[in-house]
Coordinates of N, CA and C in Angstrom, one line a residue:
M1 N 0.9 -1.1 0.2 CA 0.3 -0.3 0.0 C 0.4 1.5 0.0
N2 N 0.8 2.3 -0.5 CA 1.5 3.2 -1.4 C 0.9 4.6 -0.2
L3 N 1.3 5.1 0.6 CA 0.9 6.0 1.5 C 1.3 7.2 0.7
V4 N 0.0 8.2 0.8 CA 0.6 9.8 0.4 C -0.3 10.6 1.2
A5 N 0.1 11.8 2.2 CA 0.1 12.6 2.5 C -1.0 13.6 2.2
L6 N -1.8 14.2 2.7 CA -2.3 15.2 2.5 C -2.4 16.7 3.4
F7 N -1.4 17.5 3.3 CA -1.3 18.9 4.4 C -2.5 19.5 3.9
A8 N -3.3 20.2 4.8 CA -4.1 20.6 4.8 C -4.9 21.3 5.7
A9 N -5.4 22.3 5.8 CA -6.0 23.3 7.1 C -7.5 22.3 7.2
A10 N -7.9 22.7 8.2 CA -8.7 21.7 9.1 C -10.1 21.5 8.6
Q11 N -10.6 21.9 6.8 CA -11.4 22.2 6.3 C -11.1 21.6 4.4
S12 N -10.7 20.3 4.9 CA -9.5 20.2 2.6 C -11.3 20.3 2.0
R13 N -10.6 21.0 0.7 CA -11.5 20.7 -0.5 C -11.0 19.9 -0.6
W14 N -9.6 19.3 -1.3 CA -9.3 18.3 -1.9 C -9.7 16.8 -1.0
H15 N -9.1 16.3 0.2 CA -9.5 14.7 0.6 C -10.9 14.2 -0.1
D16 N -12.3 14.7 0.3 CA -13.1 13.6 -0.6 C -12.6 13.1 -2.0
A17 N -12.8 14.2 -2.7 CA -12.0 14.1 -4.3 C -10.9 13.0 -4.2
L18 N -10.1 13.3 -3.8 CA -8.7 12.3 -3.8 C -9.0 11.0 -3.3
V19 N -9.6 10.7 -2.3 CA -10.3 9.2 -1.8 C -11.6 9.3 -2.7
S20 N -12.4 9.4 -2.9 CA -13.2 8.9 -4.6 C -12.6 8.2 -5.7
A21 N -11.7 9.3 -5.8 CA -10.3 8.6 -7.1 C -9.6 7.4 -7.0
V22 N -9.3 7.5 -5.4 CA -8.7 5.9 -5.2 C -9.4 5.2 -4.7
H23 N -10.8 5.1 -4.3 CA -11.2 4.1 -4.6 C -12.6 3.1 -5.2
G24 N -12.5 5.0 -6.0 CA -13.4 4.4 -7.3 C -12.4 3.2 -8.5
H25 N -11.1 3.2 -8.6 CA -10.3 2.9 -9.4 C -9.5 1.5 -8.6
D26 N -10.3 1.7 -7.5 CA -9.2 0.1 -6.8 C -7.6 0.1 -7.0
L27 N -7.4 2.0 -6.2 CA -6.0 2.0 -6.2 C -5.3 1.3 -5.4
P28 N -4.2 0.8 -5.3 CA -2.9 0.1 -3.8 C -3.2 1.8 -3.6
L29 N -3.8 2.6 -3.0 CA -2.8 3.8 -2.7 C -3.6 4.1 -1.3
F30 N -3.1 4.7 -0.3 CA -4.0 5.5 0.8 C -3.6 6.7 1.2
V31 N -4.9 7.8 1.5 CA -4.3 9.4 1.3 C -5.0 9.1 2.7
Q32 N -3.5 10.2 3.4 CA -3.5 10.6 4.7 C -3.6 11.7 5.0
S33 N -4.7 12.1 5.4 CA -4.4 13.9 6.0 C -4.3 14.2 7.5
A34 N -3.9 15.1 7.1 CA -2.6 15.8 8.5 C -3.1 17.5 8.3
Q35 N -2.9 17.6 9.6 CA -3.1 19.3 9.7 C -1.5 20.0 10.6
P36 N -0.3 20.3 9.8 CA 1.2 20.0 10.2 C 0.9 21.6 10.3
G37 N 0.0 22.7 10.4 CA 0.6 24.0 10.9 C 2.0 24.5 11.0
T38 N 2.2 24.8 11.9 CA 3.7 25.6 11.2 C 4.9 24.5 11.5
A39 N 4.3 23.5 12.1 CA 5.3 22.1 12.0 C 5.2 21.5 10.1
L40 N 5.3 22.0 9.3 CA 5.3 21.4 8.3 C 6.4 20.8 7.6
S41 N 7.9 21.8 8.4 CA 9.0 21.2 7.9 C 9.3 20.0 8.5
E42 N 9.1 20.0 10.2 CA 8.7 18.6 10.2 C 8.6 17.3 9.8
A43 N 6.8 17.8 9.1 CA 6.1 17.1 8.4 C 7.0 16.3 7.1
V44 N 7.3 17.5 6.2 CA 8.1 16.8 5.4 C 9.5 16.0 5.7
A45 N 10.4 16.5 7.1 CA 11.2 15.5 7.5 C 10.5 14.5 7.4
G46 N 9.3 14.0 7.9 CA 8.9 12.7 8.6 C 8.8 11.6 7.5
L47 N 8.3 12.4 6.2 CA 7.5 11.3 4.6 C 8.3 10.7 4.8
A48 N 9.9 10.2 4.8 CA 10.4 9.0 4.3 C 10.5 8.0 5.4
P49 N 10.7 8.6 6.8 CA 11.0 7.6 7.7 C 9.7 7.1 8.1
L50 N 8.6 7.2 7.9 CA 7.1 7.0 8.0 C 6.6 5.8 6.7
G51 N 7.8 6.4 5.8 CA 7.2 5.2 4.6 C 6.3 5.9 3.8
F52 N 6.1 6.9 3.7 CA 5.1 7.5 2.7 C 5.7 8.0 1.3
G53 N 5.0 7.7 0.7 CA 6.1 8.2 -0.9 C 6.4 9.7 -1.4
G54 N 5.1 10.3 -0.6 CA 4.6 12.0 -0.8 C 3.4 12.3 -0.1
A55 N 3.7 13.6 -0.6 CA 2.7 14.4 -0.1 C 2.0 15.5 -0.9
L56 N 1.1 16.1 -0.5 CA 0.2 17.0 -1.4 C -0.2 18.1 -0.7
V57 N 0.4 19.7 -1.1 CA -0.1 20.5 -0.1 C -0.7 21.4 -0.4
E58 N -2.0 21.5 0.0 CA -3.3 22.1 -0.2 C -3.1 23.7 0.2
D59 N -2.8 24.0 0.9 CA -3.4 25.2 1.3 C -2.1 26.4 0.3
P60 N -2.3 27.2 0.0 CA -1.3 27.8 -0.9 C -0.1 29.1 0.2
E61 N -0.7 29.3 1.0 CA 0.6 29.8 2.7 C 1.4 28.5 2.9
A62 N 0.7 27.6 3.0 CA 1.7 26.0 3.6 C 2.6 25.9 1.7
Q63 N 2.1 26.0 0.8 CA 3.0 26.0 0.1 C 3.9 27.0 -0.3
G64 N 4.4 28.2 0.1 CA 5.5 28.7 0.5 C 6.2 28.1 1.3
A65 N 5.7 27.9 2.6 CA 6.4 27.1 3.2 C 7.4 26.0 2.9
A66 N 6.5 25.1 2.6 CA 6.7 23.5 2.0 C 8.2 23.3 1.3
F67 N 8.3 25.0 0.4 CA 9.2 25.3 -0.5 C 10.6 25.8 0.6
E68 N 10.4 26.1 1.2 CA 11.4 26.4 2.2 C 12.6 24.9 2.7
A69 N 11.2 23.8 2.9 CA 11.3 23.1 3.9 C 12.0 21.5 2.8
V70 N 11.7 21.4 1.6 CA 12.1 20.6 1.0 C 13.7 20.8 0.7
P71 N 14.5 19.4 0.9 CA 15.9 19.8 -0.3 C 16.2 20.0 -1.5
R72 N 15.3 19.1 -1.8 CA 15.5 19.8 -3.8 C 14.1 20.1 -4.1
R73 N 14.1 20.8 -5.5 CA 12.7 21.4 -5.7 C 13.0 21.7 -7.5
E74 N 12.1 20.8 -8.1 CA 12.2 20.5 -9.9 C 11.8 22.3 -10.3
A75 N 12.0 22.6 -11.4 CA 12.3 24.3 -12.2 C 11.0 25.1 -11.7
E76 N 9.9 24.5 -12.0 CA 8.8 25.2 -11.8 C 8.5 25.8 -10.2
A77 N 8.7 24.9 -9.6 CA 8.7 25.3 -8.1 C 9.9 26.5 -7.2
E78 N 11.2 26.3 -8.5 CA 11.8 27.5 -8.2 C 11.3 28.6 -8.6
E79 N 10.7 28.8 -9.8 CA 10.1 30.1 -10.4 C 9.2 30.7 -9.4
A80 N 8.2 29.7 -8.9 CA 7.1 30.3 -8.3 C 7.3 30.1 -6.5
R81 N 8.5 29.4 -6.2 CA 8.6 29.7 -5.2 C 7.6 29.3 -3.9
R82 N 7.1 27.8 -4.6 CA 5.9 27.3 -4.5 C 6.4 25.8 -4.2
V83 N 5.2 25.1 -3.5 CA 5.5 23.5 -3.4 C 4.5 22.8 -3.3
D84 N 3.6 22.2 -4.4 CA 2.0 21.9 -4.7 C 2.6 20.3 -4.2
A85 N 3.4 19.7 -4.1 CA 3.5 18.1 -4.4 C 5.0 17.9 -3.9
V86 N 4.9 17.3 -3.0 CA 6.1 16.8 -2.5 C 6.5 14.7 -3.1
K87 N 7.6 14.5 -3.8 CA 7.8 13.2 -3.9 C 8.9 12.6 -3.7
V88 N 9.0 11.4 -2.1 CA 10.0 11.2 -2.0 C 11.0 9.4 -2.7
Q89 N 11.8 10.0 -3.6 CA 12.8 9.3 -4.0 C 13.7 9.3 -3.2
F90 N 14.7 7.6 -3.6 CA 16.0 7.2 -2.4 C 15.9 7.9 -1.4
G91 N 14.9 8.0 -0.1 CA 15.0 8.8 1.1 C 14.8 10.2 0.9
A92 N 15.1 10.9 -0.1 CA 15.1 12.2 0.5 C 13.7 13.3 -0.8
A93 N 13.3 14.1 -0.5 CA 12.1 14.9 -0.7 C 12.1 15.7 -1.8
T94 N 11.4 15.8 -2.6 CA 11.9 16.5 -3.8 C 10.2 17.5 -4.2
G95 N 10.4 18.7 -4.5 CA 9.4 20.2 -4.0 C 9.0 19.9 -5.7
S96 N 8.0 19.7 -6.0 CA 7.2 20.4 -7.6 C 6.4 21.1 -7.2
F97 N 5.8 22.2 -8.2 CA 4.8 22.8 -8.4 C 3.8 22.6 -9.5
L98 N 2.7 22.0 -9.4 CA 1.9 21.2 -10.2 C 1.3 22.1 -10.8
W99 N 0.8 23.5 -10.6 CA 0.0 23.9 -10.5 C 0.0 24.9 -12.0
P100 N 0.7 25.3 -12.8 CA 1.3 25.8 -14.2 C 1.2 24.9 -15.2
E101 N 1.8 23.3 -14.8 CA 1.1 22.3 -15.8 C -0.4 21.8 -15.3
A102 N -0.9 22.1 -14.4 CA -2.2 21.9 -15.2 C -3.3 22.8 -15.6
V103 N -2.5 24.2 -15.3 CA -3.2 25.3 -16.1 C -3.0 24.8 -17.5
R104 N -1.8 24.6 -17.7 CA -1.6 24.6 -19.4 C -2.5 23.7 -20.0
F105 N -2.5 22.0 -19.1 CA -3.1 21.0 -19.8 C -4.8 21.4 -20.2
A106 N -5.6 22.2 -19.1 CA -6.4 22.1 -19.0 C -7.1 23.5 -20.5
I107 N -5.8 24.4 -20.9 CA -5.7 25.5 -22.0 C -6.1 24.3 -23.2
E108 N -5.1 23.0 -23.4 CA -4.8 22.4 -24.5 C -5.9 21.6 -24.3
H109 N -6.1 21.1 -23.6 CA -7.5 20.2 -23.7 C -9.1 20.9 -24.2
A110 N -8.5 21.8 -23.8 CA -10.1 22.8 -24.0 C -9.7 23.7 -25.8
G111 N -8.3 23.3 -26.1 CA -8.0 23.6 -27.5 C -7.8 24.8 -28.0
F112 N -7.3 25.6 -26.3 CA -6.8 26.9 -26.6 C -5.2 26.7 -26.9
T113 N -4.3 25.6 -27.1 CA -2.9 26.2 -27.4 C -2.7 27.2 -28.2
G114 N -1.8 27.8 -28.1 CA -1.5 28.7 -28.5 C -2.5 30.4 -28.6
A115 N -2.9 30.2 -27.9 CA -4.4 31.3 -27.8 C -3.8 32.4 -27.2
R116 N -4.4 33.4 -27.8 CA -4.6 35.1 -27.5 C -5.2 35.2 -26.4
I117 N -4.7 35.4 -25.4 CA -5.1 35.5 -23.7 C -4.8 37.0 -23.4
L118 N -6.3 37.5 -22.5 CA -6.1 38.6 -21.6 C -6.3 37.8 -20.2
W119 N -6.0 38.3 -19.4 CA -5.6 38.0 -18.1 C -6.0 39.1 -17.1
V120 N -7.4 38.8 -16.5 CA -8.8 39.5 -15.8 C -8.2 39.2 -14.5
G121 N -7.1 40.1 -13.3 CA -7.4 39.6 -12.1 C -6.2 39.4 -11.6
P122 N -5.6 39.4 -10.3 CA -5.0 39.7 -9.6 C -4.1 38.8 -10.3
P123 N -2.5 38.5 -10.6 CA -1.2 37.7 -10.7 C -1.3 36.2 -10.2
L124 N -0.6 35.6 -10.1 CA -0.7 34.2 -9.6 C 0.9 33.9 -10.0
P125 N 1.6 33.2 -8.6 CA 2.6 32.3 -8.9 C 2.8 31.7 -10.1
G126 N 3.7 31.5 -10.5 CA 3.5 30.5 -11.4 C 3.0 30.6 -12.8
L127 N 2.9 32.2 -13.4 CA 2.1 32.8 -14.3 C 2.8 32.4 -15.7
R128 N 3.5 32.5 -15.5 CA 4.8 32.6 -16.6 C 4.9 31.2 -17.7
S129 N 5.1 30.2 -15.9 CA 5.3 28.7 -16.6 C 4.0 28.3 -16.7
A130 N 2.7 28.7 -16.7 CA 1.4 28.3 -16.8 C 1.3 28.4 -17.8
L131 N 1.3 29.8 -18.7 CA 0.5 30.2 -20.0 C 1.9 30.5 -21.0
R132 N 2.9 28.9 -20.9 CA 3.5 29.2 -22.2 C 3.4 28.6 -23.0
T133 N 2.4 28.6 -23.6 CA 2.1 28.1 -24.7 C 1.4 29.0 -25.4
A134 N 0.9 29.6 -24.8 CA 0.0 31.2 -25.1 C 1.0 32.1 -26.4
R135 N 0.4 32.7 -26.9 CA 0.3 33.4 -28.4 C 1.0 34.6 -28.2
T136 N 0.0 34.9 -27.2 CA -0.1 36.6 -26.8 C -0.6 36.9 -25.0
V137 N -0.2 37.5 -24.5 CA -0.8 37.7 -23.1 C -0.9 39.3 -22.8
H138 N -2.0 39.1 -22.8 CA -2.7 41.1 -22.2 C -3.4 40.8 -21.2
V139 N -3.1 41.6 -20.8 CA -3.5 42.2 -18.5 C -4.5 43.5 -18.6
W140 N -5.5 43.3 -18.0 CA -6.2 44.0 -17.4 C -6.0 44.4 -15.9
Q141 N -4.9 45.9 -15.2 CA -4.7 46.1 -14.0 C -4.7 47.3 -13.7
S142 N -5.1 48.1 -12.7 CA -5.3 49.1 -12.5 C -4.3 50.3 -12.6
S143 N -3.2 50.0 -12.5 CA -1.9 50.6 -13.3 C -1.1 50.6 -14.1
P144 N -0.2 51.1 -14.8 CA 0.6 50.9 -15.8 C 1.5 50.0 -15.2
S145 N 2.3 50.2 -14.2 CA 3.0 49.7 -13.3 C 2.4 48.2 -12.7
E146 N 1.9 48.3 -12.4 CA 1.6 46.6 -12.4 C 0.7 46.2 -13.6
G147 N 0.9 46.5 -14.5 CA 0.4 45.9 -15.4 C 1.7 45.6 -16.2
E148 N 2.6 46.2 -16.2 CA 3.8 46.1 -16.7 C 4.5 45.0 -15.8
A149 N 4.7 44.8 -14.7 CA 5.2 43.9 -13.8 C 4.9 43.2 -14.2
V150 N 3.4 42.7 -14.4 CA 2.7 41.3 -14.6 C 3.2 41.1 -16.3
L151 N 3.2 41.6 -17.2 CA 3.6 41.5 -18.8 C 5.2 41.4 -18.6
G152 N 6.2 41.5 -17.6 CA 7.5 41.4 -17.4 C 7.9 40.2 -17.0
R153 N 6.8 39.2 -16.5 CA 6.9 38.0 -15.9 C 7.2 36.8 -17.3
F154 N 6.3 37.2 -19.0 CA 6.9 36.7 -20.1 C 8.1 37.1 -20.6
P155 N 8.5 36.3 -21.8 CA 9.3 36.7 -22.7 C 8.8 37.5 -23.3
Q156 N 9.6 38.4 -24.1 CA 9.1 39.6 -24.9 C 8.0 39.5 -26.1
P157 N 8.0 37.9 -26.6 CA 7.3 37.8 -28.0 C 6.0 37.7 -27.2
Q158 N 5.3 37.1 -26.3 CA 4.7 36.9 -25.8 C 4.2 38.2 -25.2
R159 N 4.5 39.1 -24.7 CA 3.6 40.2 -24.5 C 3.0 41.4 -24.6
G160 N 1.8 41.2 -24.3 CA 0.8 42.0 -24.8 C 0.5 43.2 -24.7
R161 N -0.7 44.2 -24.4 CA -1.0 45.2 -23.9 C -1.4 44.8 -22.7
V162 N -1.2 45.9 -21.6 CA -2.3 46.5 -20.8 C -3.3 47.5 -20.7
A163 N -4.5 46.6 -20.3 CA -5.6 47.7 -20.1 C -5.7 48.0 -18.7
L164 N -6.2 49.9 -18.2 CA -6.5 50.5 -17.5 C -7.5 50.6 -17.0
S165 N -8.4 50.9 -18.0 CA -10.3 51.2 -17.8 C -10.9 50.2 -18.3
Q166 N -12.8 50.2 -17.9 CA -13.1 49.3 -18.5 C -13.5 49.3 -20.1
A167 N -13.1 50.6 -20.5 CA -13.9 50.7 -22.0 C -12.1 49.9 -22.6
Q168 N -11.0 50.1 -22.2 CA -10.1 49.7 -22.7 C -9.9 48.5 -22.7
V169 N -10.4 47.6 -21.9 CA -10.3 46.2 -21.6 C -11.6 45.6 -22.5
E170 N -12.4 46.3 -22.7 CA -13.7 45.5 -23.9 C -12.9 45.6 -25.0
A171 N -12.5 47.4 -25.5 CA -11.5 47.0 -26.7 C -10.6 46.1 -27.0
L172 N -10.3 46.0 -26.0 CA -8.9 44.7 -26.5 C -9.7 43.2 -26.5
A173 N -10.7 42.9 -25.9 CA -11.0 42.1 -25.9 C -11.9 41.2 -27.0
H174 N -11.5 42.0 -27.8 CA -12.2 41.6 -29.3 C -10.6 41.1 -29.8
E175 N -10.1 41.2 -29.5 CA -8.5 40.3 -30.4 C -8.0 39.2 -29.6
V176 N -8.5 38.6 -28.5 CA -8.1 37.6 -27.6 C -9.0 36.8 -28.1
D177 N -8.5 35.2 -27.7 CA -9.4 33.9 -27.8 C -9.9 33.1 -26.5
L178 N -8.5 33.9 -25.3 CA -9.6 33.0 -24.1 C -9.4 34.3 -22.7
I179 N -10.3 34.2 -22.8 CA -10.1 35.2 -21.3 C -10.2 34.2 -19.8
L180 N -8.8 34.9 -19.1 CA -8.7 33.8 -18.0 C -8.8 34.7 -16.5
Y181 N -10.0 34.5 -16.1 CA -9.9 35.4 -14.8 C -9.8 34.7 -13.2
T182 N -8.8 35.6 -12.2 CA -9.1 35.2 -11.1 C -9.2 35.8 -10.0
G183 N -10.1 36.7 -10.5 CA -10.4 37.3 -9.1 C -11.4 38.7 -9.8
G184 N -11.5 39.5 -9.1 CA -12.7 40.8 -9.2 C -13.5 41.2 -9.8
G185 N -13.6 42.2 -10.5 CA -14.5 43.1 -11.6 C -14.3 41.9 -12.8
L186 N -15.3 41.8 -13.4 CA -15.5 41.2 -14.8 C -17.1 41.6 -15.7
P187 N -16.6 42.7 -16.0 CA -17.6 43.4 -17.2 C -18.5 42.4 -17.8
L188 N -19.7 42.7 -17.9 CA -20.6 41.2 -19.3 C -20.1 41.4 -20.6
R189 N -20.1 43.0 -20.5 CA -19.4 43.6 -22.2 C -17.8 42.9 -22.5
V190 N -16.9 42.5 -21.6 CA -15.8 41.9 -22.1 C -15.7 40.7 -22.3
L191 N -17.3 39.7 -22.4 CA -17.0 38.1 -22.6 C -17.7 38.3 -24.0
Q192 N -17.4 37.6 -24.9 CA -18.1 37.4 -26.5 C -18.3 36.3 -26.5
P193 N -19.3 35.8 -27.6 CA -19.7 34.5 -27.9 C -18.7 33.6 -28.1
Y194 N -17.3 34.0 -29.0 CA -16.5 33.1 -29.6 C -15.4 33.1 -28.5
H195 N -15.3 34.0 -27.4 CA -14.5 33.4 -26.4 C -14.7 32.2 -25.4
G196 N -13.7 31.8 -25.2 CA -13.3 31.0 -24.5 C -13.0 31.3 -22.8
L197 N -14.2 30.9 -21.6 CA -13.6 31.3 -20.2 C -12.8 30.8 -19.5
F198 N -11.5 30.9 -19.0 CA -11.4 30.3 -18.1 C -11.6 30.7 -16.7
A199 N -12.4 30.2 -15.6 CA -12.6 30.8 -13.9 C -11.7 29.9 -13.5
L200 N -10.6 30.8 -12.9 CA -9.9 29.8 -11.6 C -10.9 30.6 -10.0
K201 N -11.9 31.4 -10.7 CA -12.4 31.5 -9.3 C -13.8 32.0 -9.9
E202 N -15.0 32.0 -9.5 CA -16.1 31.9 -9.8 C -16.7 33.2 -9.8
P203 N -17.3 33.5 -11.3 CA -17.2 34.9 -12.1 C -18.5 35.6 -10.9
P204 N -17.9 36.6 -11.2 CA -19.4 37.8 -10.2 C -20.5 37.7 -11.0
L205 N -20.5 37.5 -12.2 CA -21.8 37.5 -13.1 C -22.4 36.2 -13.2
Q206 N -24.0 36.2 -12.9 CA -24.6 35.0 -13.1 C -24.8 34.4 -14.3
D207 N -24.3 35.2 -15.9 CA -24.6 34.6 -17.1 C -23.3 35.0 -17.6
A208 N -21.9 34.7 -16.7 CA -21.0 35.3 -17.7 C -20.5 33.4 -18.2
Y209 N -21.4 32.3 -17.7 CA -20.7 31.0 -18.4 C -21.6 31.2 -19.8
L210 N -22.8 31.8 -19.7 CA -23.7 31.7 -21.0 C -23.1 32.7 -22.1
A211 N -22.3 33.6 -21.4 CA -21.6 34.8 -22.9 C -20.9 34.3 -23.3
V212 N -20.5 32.9 -23.2 CA -19.0 32.1 -24.0 C -19.7 31.5 -24.7
D213 N -18.2 31.1 -26.0 CA -18.7 29.8 -26.1 C -18.4 28.5 -25.5
Q214 N -17.1 28.6 -24.7 CA -16.5 27.9 -24.1 C -16.2 28.2 -22.5
V215 N -16.1 27.0 -21.6 CA -15.5 27.6 -20.0 C -15.0 26.6 -19.5
I216 N -13.9 26.6 -19.0 CA -13.1 25.6 -18.1 C -13.7 26.2 -16.5
S217 N -14.3 25.5 -15.9 CA -15.1 26.3 -14.6 C -14.0 26.0 -13.7
P218 N -13.8 26.9 -12.2 CA -13.4 26.1 -11.5 C -13.2 24.9 -10.9
D219 N -14.6 24.3 -10.7 CA -14.6 23.0 -10.4 C -13.9 21.9 -11.3
Y220 N -14.3 22.6 -12.7 CA -12.9 21.7 -14.0 C -11.7 21.5 -13.5
F221 N -11.1 22.9 -12.9 CA -10.2 23.6 -13.3 C -9.1 21.8 -11.8
L222 N -10.2 22.3 -10.7 CA -9.5 21.7 -10.2 C -9.6 19.9 -10.1
Q223 N -10.3 19.4 -10.8 CA -10.3 18.0 -10.6 C -8.9 17.8 -11.7
V224 N -8.4 19.0 -12.7 CA -7.6 18.5 -13.3 C -6.2 18.7 -12.5
Y225 N -6.5 19.6 -12.2 CA -5.1 19.9 -10.8 C -5.0 18.6 -9.8
L226 N -6.0 17.9 -9.3 CA -5.6 16.3 -8.6 C -5.5 15.7 -9.3
S227 N -6.0 15.7 -10.8 CA -4.9 14.8 -11.6 C -3.6 14.8 -11.9
R228 N -3.3 16.2 -12.3 CA -2.2 16.5 -12.2 C -0.9 15.8 -11.1
L229 N -1.7 15.9 -9.8 CA -1.0 16.4 -8.7 C -0.4 14.7 -8.5
L230 N -1.7 13.8 -8.6 CA -1.5 12.5 -8.1 C -0.7 11.8 -9.2
A231 N -0.9 12.3 -10.6 CA 0.1 11.8 -11.6 C 1.9 11.6 -11.5
W232 N 1.7 12.7 -10.4 CA 3.3 13.2 -10.4 C 4.2 12.5 -9.0
V233 N 2.9 12.5 -8.0 CA 3.7 12.0 -6.4 C 3.8 10.8 -6.3
A234 N 2.5 10.1 -7.1 CA 2.0 8.7 -7.1 C 1.9 7.9 -8.2
E235 N 2.4 8.6 -9.0 CA 2.4 8.1 -10.6 C 0.9 7.0 -11.3
V236 N -0.1 7.7 -10.6 CA -1.3 7.2 -11.5 C -1.9 8.4 -11.7
D237 N -1.5 7.8 -12.8 CA -2.6 9.2 -13.9 C -4.2 8.9 -14.4
L238 N -4.9 9.2 -13.8 CA -6.5 9.3 -13.8 C -6.9 10.3 -14.4
P239 N -8.1 10.5 -15.0 CA -8.5 11.7 -15.6 C -9.0 12.3 -14.8
P240 N -9.1 13.8 -15.5 CA -10.1 14.8 -14.4 C -11.2 14.7 -13.5
D241 N -12.6 13.7 -14.6 CA -13.2 13.4 -14.2 C -13.2 11.9 -13.4
A242 N -12.4 11.2 -12.6 CA -12.1 10.4 -11.7 C -12.5 11.0 -10.6
F243 N -12.5 12.5 -9.8 CA -11.9 13.3 -9.0 C -13.6 14.2 -8.6
A244 N -14.6 13.2 -7.8 CA -16.1 13.6 -8.1 C -15.8 14.8 -7.1
L245 N -16.4 16.0 -7.4 CA -16.6 16.9 -5.9 C -17.9 17.4 -5.5
H246 N -17.3 17.6 -4.7 CA -19.1 17.9 -4.0 C -19.5 19.1 -3.1
G247 N -19.8 19.9 -3.6 CA -20.6 21.0 -3.3 C -19.7 21.7 -4.4
S248 N -19.7 22.9 -4.4 CA -19.7 23.9 -5.7 C -18.6 25.1 -4.8
H249 N -17.1 25.2 -5.0 CA -16.5 26.2 -4.4 C -15.4 26.8 -5.3
D250 N -14.9 27.9 -4.9 CA -13.6 28.6 -5.5 C -12.7 27.3 -5.3
S251 N -11.3 27.4 -6.1 CA -10.4 26.8 -6.0 C -9.3 27.0 -5.9

């Protein structure tokens, strides 16, 4: 029986979906939840001695602490300074950050590889890696300096324009294929029938999903994310729909 730890806060959104996938596919895998709190370094150090094959780190704040706790890190973890997955190999823990891979996977499987993207909302760690297959990335930010700081994370050929007002973002939206939304305001007029909407947070507009041609919802993205996490940590490659979610929340 392969053991995988789930480091989470008291109310984990990941636990039930992971357990349902493991049980539903009769996997020789056991997911053990733990709330290490400030003792995350000790929890990571204890994985190998306790016979765990790895761990998943759910809480974003804990992902920053996990970055400091692991002795070895993969490139995407180094870029984002976050670790959401830990694998024990030859007695040593290696950390990775699978969130960007999950974003790329979701975009690719929705048919938006090479798309022109408009990023609406706060920037997130791992942004450059997550969108490395995009043709162009535009952003909507509240100031020119904030917008240029986001675009500065991308290589020059991908850098698009910064929209500062609602009128500017509505005009810019006509030039893109995919709206990637991470929070904040989202005027309905930004969304066009030919767009895809990749929502990492639930949009504030009730009709947002109806206004576009294709949707990647927060729930579906979480299923993709869990699939990629388990594939890396436990080398079990299950499809996203194997991870049944209960209730509807932001990812």
